[in-house]
Short mmCIF file of C-alpha atoms and ligand atoms in Angstrom, two decimals:
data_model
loop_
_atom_site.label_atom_id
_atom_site.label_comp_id
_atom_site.label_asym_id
_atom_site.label_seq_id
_atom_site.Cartn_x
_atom_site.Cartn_y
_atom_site.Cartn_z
CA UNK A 1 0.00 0.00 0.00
CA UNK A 2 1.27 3.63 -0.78
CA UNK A 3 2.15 4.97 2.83
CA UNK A 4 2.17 8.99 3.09
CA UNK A 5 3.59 10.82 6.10
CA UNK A 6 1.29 13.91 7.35
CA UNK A 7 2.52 15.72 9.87
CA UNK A 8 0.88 17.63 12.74
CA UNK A 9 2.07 21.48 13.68
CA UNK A 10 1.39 24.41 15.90
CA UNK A 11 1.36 25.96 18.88
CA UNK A 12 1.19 24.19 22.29
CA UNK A 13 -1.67 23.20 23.69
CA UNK A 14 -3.34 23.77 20.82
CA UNK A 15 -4.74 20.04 20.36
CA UNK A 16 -2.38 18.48 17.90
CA UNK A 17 -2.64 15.53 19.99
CA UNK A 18 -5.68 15.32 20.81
CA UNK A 19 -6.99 15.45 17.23
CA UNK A 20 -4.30 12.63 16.73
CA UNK A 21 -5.40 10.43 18.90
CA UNK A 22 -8.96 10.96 18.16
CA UNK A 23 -8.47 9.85 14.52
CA UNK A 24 -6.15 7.27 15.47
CA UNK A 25 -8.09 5.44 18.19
CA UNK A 26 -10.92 7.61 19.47
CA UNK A 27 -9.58 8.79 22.55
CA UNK A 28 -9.91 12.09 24.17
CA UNK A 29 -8.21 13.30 27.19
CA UNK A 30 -9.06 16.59 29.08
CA UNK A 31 -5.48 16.54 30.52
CA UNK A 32 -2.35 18.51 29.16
CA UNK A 33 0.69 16.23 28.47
CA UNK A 34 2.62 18.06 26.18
CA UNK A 35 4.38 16.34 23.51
CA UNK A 36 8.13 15.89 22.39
CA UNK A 37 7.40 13.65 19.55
CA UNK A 38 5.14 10.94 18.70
CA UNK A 39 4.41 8.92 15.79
CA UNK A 40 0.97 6.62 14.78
CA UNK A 41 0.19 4.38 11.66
CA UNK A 42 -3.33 3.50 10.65
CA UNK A 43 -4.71 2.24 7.39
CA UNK A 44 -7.40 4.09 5.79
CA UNK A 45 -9.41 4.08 2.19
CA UNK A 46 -9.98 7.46 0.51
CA UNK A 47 -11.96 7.25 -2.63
CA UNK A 48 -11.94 3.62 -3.21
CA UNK A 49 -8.26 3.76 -2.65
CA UNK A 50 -6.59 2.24 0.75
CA UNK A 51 -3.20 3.69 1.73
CA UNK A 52 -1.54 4.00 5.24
CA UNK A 53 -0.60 7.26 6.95
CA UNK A 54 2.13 7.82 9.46
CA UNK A 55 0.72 10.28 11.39
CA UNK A 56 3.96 12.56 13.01
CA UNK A 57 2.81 14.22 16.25
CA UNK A 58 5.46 16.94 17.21
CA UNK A 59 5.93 19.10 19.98
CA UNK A 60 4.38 22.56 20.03
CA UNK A 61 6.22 23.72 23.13
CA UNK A 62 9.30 25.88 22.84
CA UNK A 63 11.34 23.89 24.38
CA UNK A 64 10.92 20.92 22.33
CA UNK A 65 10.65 22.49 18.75
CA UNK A 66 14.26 22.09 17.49
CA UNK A 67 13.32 19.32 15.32
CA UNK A 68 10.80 21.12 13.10
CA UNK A 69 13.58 21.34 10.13
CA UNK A 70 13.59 17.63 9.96
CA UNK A 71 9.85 17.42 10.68
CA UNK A 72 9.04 19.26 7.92
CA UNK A 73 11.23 17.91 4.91
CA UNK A 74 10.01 14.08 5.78
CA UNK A 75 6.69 15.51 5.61
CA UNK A 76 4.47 14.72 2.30
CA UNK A 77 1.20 16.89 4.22
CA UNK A 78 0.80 19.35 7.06
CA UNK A 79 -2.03 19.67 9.44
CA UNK A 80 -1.48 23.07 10.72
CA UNK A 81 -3.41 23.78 13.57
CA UNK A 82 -4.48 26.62 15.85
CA UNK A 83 -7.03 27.39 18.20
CA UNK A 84 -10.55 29.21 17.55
CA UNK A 85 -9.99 30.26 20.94
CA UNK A 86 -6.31 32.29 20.33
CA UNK A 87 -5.36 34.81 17.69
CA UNK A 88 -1.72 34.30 18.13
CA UNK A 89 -2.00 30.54 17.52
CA UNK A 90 -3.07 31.29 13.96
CA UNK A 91 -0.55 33.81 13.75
CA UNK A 92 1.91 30.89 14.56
CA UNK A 93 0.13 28.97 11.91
CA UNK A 94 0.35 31.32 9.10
CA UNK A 95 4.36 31.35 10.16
CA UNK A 96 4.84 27.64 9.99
CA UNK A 97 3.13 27.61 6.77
CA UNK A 98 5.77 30.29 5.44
CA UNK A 99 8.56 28.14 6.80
CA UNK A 100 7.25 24.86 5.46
CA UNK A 101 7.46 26.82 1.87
CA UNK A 102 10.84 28.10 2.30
CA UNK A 103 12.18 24.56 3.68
CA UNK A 104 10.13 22.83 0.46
CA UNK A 105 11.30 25.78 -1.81
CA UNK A 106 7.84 25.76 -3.22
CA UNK A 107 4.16 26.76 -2.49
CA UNK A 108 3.18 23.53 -3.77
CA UNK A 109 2.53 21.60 -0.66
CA UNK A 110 -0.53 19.49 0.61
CA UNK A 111 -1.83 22.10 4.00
CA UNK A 112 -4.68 21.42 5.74
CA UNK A 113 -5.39 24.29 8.26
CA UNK A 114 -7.89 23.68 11.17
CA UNK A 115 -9.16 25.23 13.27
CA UNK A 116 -9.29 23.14 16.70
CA UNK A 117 -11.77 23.38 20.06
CA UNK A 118 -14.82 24.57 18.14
CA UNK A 119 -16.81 22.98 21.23
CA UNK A 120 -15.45 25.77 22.82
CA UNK A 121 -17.66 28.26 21.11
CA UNK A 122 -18.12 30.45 24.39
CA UNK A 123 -14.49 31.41 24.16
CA UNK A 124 -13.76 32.15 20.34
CA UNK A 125 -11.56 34.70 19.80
CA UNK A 126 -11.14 33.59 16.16
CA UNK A 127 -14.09 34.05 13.42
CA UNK A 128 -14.18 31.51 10.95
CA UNK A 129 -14.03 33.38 8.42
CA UNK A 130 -10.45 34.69 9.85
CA UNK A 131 -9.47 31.48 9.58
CA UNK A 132 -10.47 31.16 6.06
CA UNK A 133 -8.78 33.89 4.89
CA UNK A 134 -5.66 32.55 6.24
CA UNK A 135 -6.31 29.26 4.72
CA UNK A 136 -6.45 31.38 1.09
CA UNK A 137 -3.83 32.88 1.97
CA UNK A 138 -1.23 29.72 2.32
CA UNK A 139 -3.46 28.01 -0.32
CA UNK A 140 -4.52 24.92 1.90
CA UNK A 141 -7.49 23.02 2.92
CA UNK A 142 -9.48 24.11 5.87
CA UNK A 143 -11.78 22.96 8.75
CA UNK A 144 -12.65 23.92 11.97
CA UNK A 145 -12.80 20.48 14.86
CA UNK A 146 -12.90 19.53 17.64
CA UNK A 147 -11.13 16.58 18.89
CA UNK A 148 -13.51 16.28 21.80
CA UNK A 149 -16.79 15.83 20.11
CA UNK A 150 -15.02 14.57 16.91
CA UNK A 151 -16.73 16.84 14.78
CA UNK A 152 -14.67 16.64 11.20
CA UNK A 153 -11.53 14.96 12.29
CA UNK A 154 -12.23 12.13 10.01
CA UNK A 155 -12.60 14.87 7.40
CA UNK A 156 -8.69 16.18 7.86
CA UNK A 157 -7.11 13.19 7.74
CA UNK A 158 -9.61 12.46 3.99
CA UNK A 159 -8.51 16.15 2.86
CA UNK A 160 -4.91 15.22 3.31
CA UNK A 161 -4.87 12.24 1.21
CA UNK A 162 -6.70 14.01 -1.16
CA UNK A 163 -4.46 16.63 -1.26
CA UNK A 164 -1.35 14.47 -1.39
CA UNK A 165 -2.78 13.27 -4.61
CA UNK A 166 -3.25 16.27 -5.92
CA UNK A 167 -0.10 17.60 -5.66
P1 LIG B 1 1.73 20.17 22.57
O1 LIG B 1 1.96 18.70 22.52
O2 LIG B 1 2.33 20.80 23.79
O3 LIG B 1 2.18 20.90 21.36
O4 LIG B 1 0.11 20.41 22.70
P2 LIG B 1 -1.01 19.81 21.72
O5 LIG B 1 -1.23 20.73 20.58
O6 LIG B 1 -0.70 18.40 21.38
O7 LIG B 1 -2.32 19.87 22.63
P3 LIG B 1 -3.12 18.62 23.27
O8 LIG B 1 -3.71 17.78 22.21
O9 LIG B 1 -2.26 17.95 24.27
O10 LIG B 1 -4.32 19.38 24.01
C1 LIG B 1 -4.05 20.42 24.96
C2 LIG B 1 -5.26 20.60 25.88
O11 LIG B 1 -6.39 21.05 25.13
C3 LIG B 1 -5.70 19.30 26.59
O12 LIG B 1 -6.12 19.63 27.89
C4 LIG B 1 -6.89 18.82 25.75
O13 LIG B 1 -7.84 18.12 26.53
C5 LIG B 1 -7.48 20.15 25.27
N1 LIG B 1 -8.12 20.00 23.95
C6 LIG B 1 -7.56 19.53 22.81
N2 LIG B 1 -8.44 19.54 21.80
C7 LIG B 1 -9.60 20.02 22.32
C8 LIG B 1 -10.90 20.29 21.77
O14 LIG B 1 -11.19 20.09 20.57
N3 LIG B 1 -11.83 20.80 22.62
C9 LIG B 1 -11.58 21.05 23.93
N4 LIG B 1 -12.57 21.54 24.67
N5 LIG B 1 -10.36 20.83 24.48
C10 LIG B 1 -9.39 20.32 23.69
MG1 LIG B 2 0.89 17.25 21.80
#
């Protein structure tokens, strides 16, 4: 089976896991563990086609980001997610999507960017159509989620393959 590698950036504690390991197995955890690094395999079928993806989790704290050069050239997708509930987390998106050009040397690269915690509604601080813009912007896919009700996770993971293709 074709095997594509999609890895997940952003800002900490913006849900990168989470949304992982909801698509992965299903789980949800309310607690914070942040990540260092993290990788997951499952098998899915996209349009009558199966392939695997090797979903990379990475590390959105500081502290831990030194491998994002790396990270991003084994990387044949990028879920680049922020939070509906913080401006500067998109910010931080729309600069990992600049670097992921440079590092690719091209604009030509499968992006999905989401939009995580829309459960969270009470606390937005980011409009949708904010995100959107941004999502024009970089030229990539976009959805808001939320890995704790599960609402169009599936749907990221599809776009990417899709996406990969594409490109
Ligand atoms: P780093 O690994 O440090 O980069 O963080 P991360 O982006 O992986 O965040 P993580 O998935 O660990 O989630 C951080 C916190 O936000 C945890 O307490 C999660 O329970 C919570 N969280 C993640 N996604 C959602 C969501 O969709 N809705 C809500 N309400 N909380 C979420
Ligand atoms: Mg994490």
């Amino acid at each position: 089976l074709p095997e594509y590698k999609v890895v997940m950036l952003g800002s900490g504690g913006v849900g990168k896991s989470m949304l992982t390991t909801k698509f992965i197995n299903g789980n949800f955890s309310e607690d914070y563990d942040p990540t260092i690094e993290d990788s997951y395999r499952k098998q899915c079928t996209v349009d009558n086609i199966s392939c695997v993806l090797d979903v990379l989790d990475t590390a959105g704290q500081e502290e831990y980001i030194g491998l994002r050069d790396y990270q991003i050239r084994s990387g044949d997708c990028f879920v680049l997610v922020y939070s509906i509930q913080s401006r500067e987390t998109l910010d931080e998106a729309e600069a990992i999507a600049e670097k992921i050009f440079q590092t690719k040397n091209t604009h030509e690269v499968p992006i999905v960017l989401v939009g995580n915690k829309s459960d969270c509604e009470d606390k937005r601080k980011v409009s949708q159509q904010d995100g959107r813009r941004v999502a024009k912007g970089i030229g990539s896919g976009f959805y808001e989620t939320s890995a704790k009700t599960g609402q169009n996770v599936e749907d990221v993971f599809i776009q990417c393959v899709r996406r990969i293709k594409h490109f």
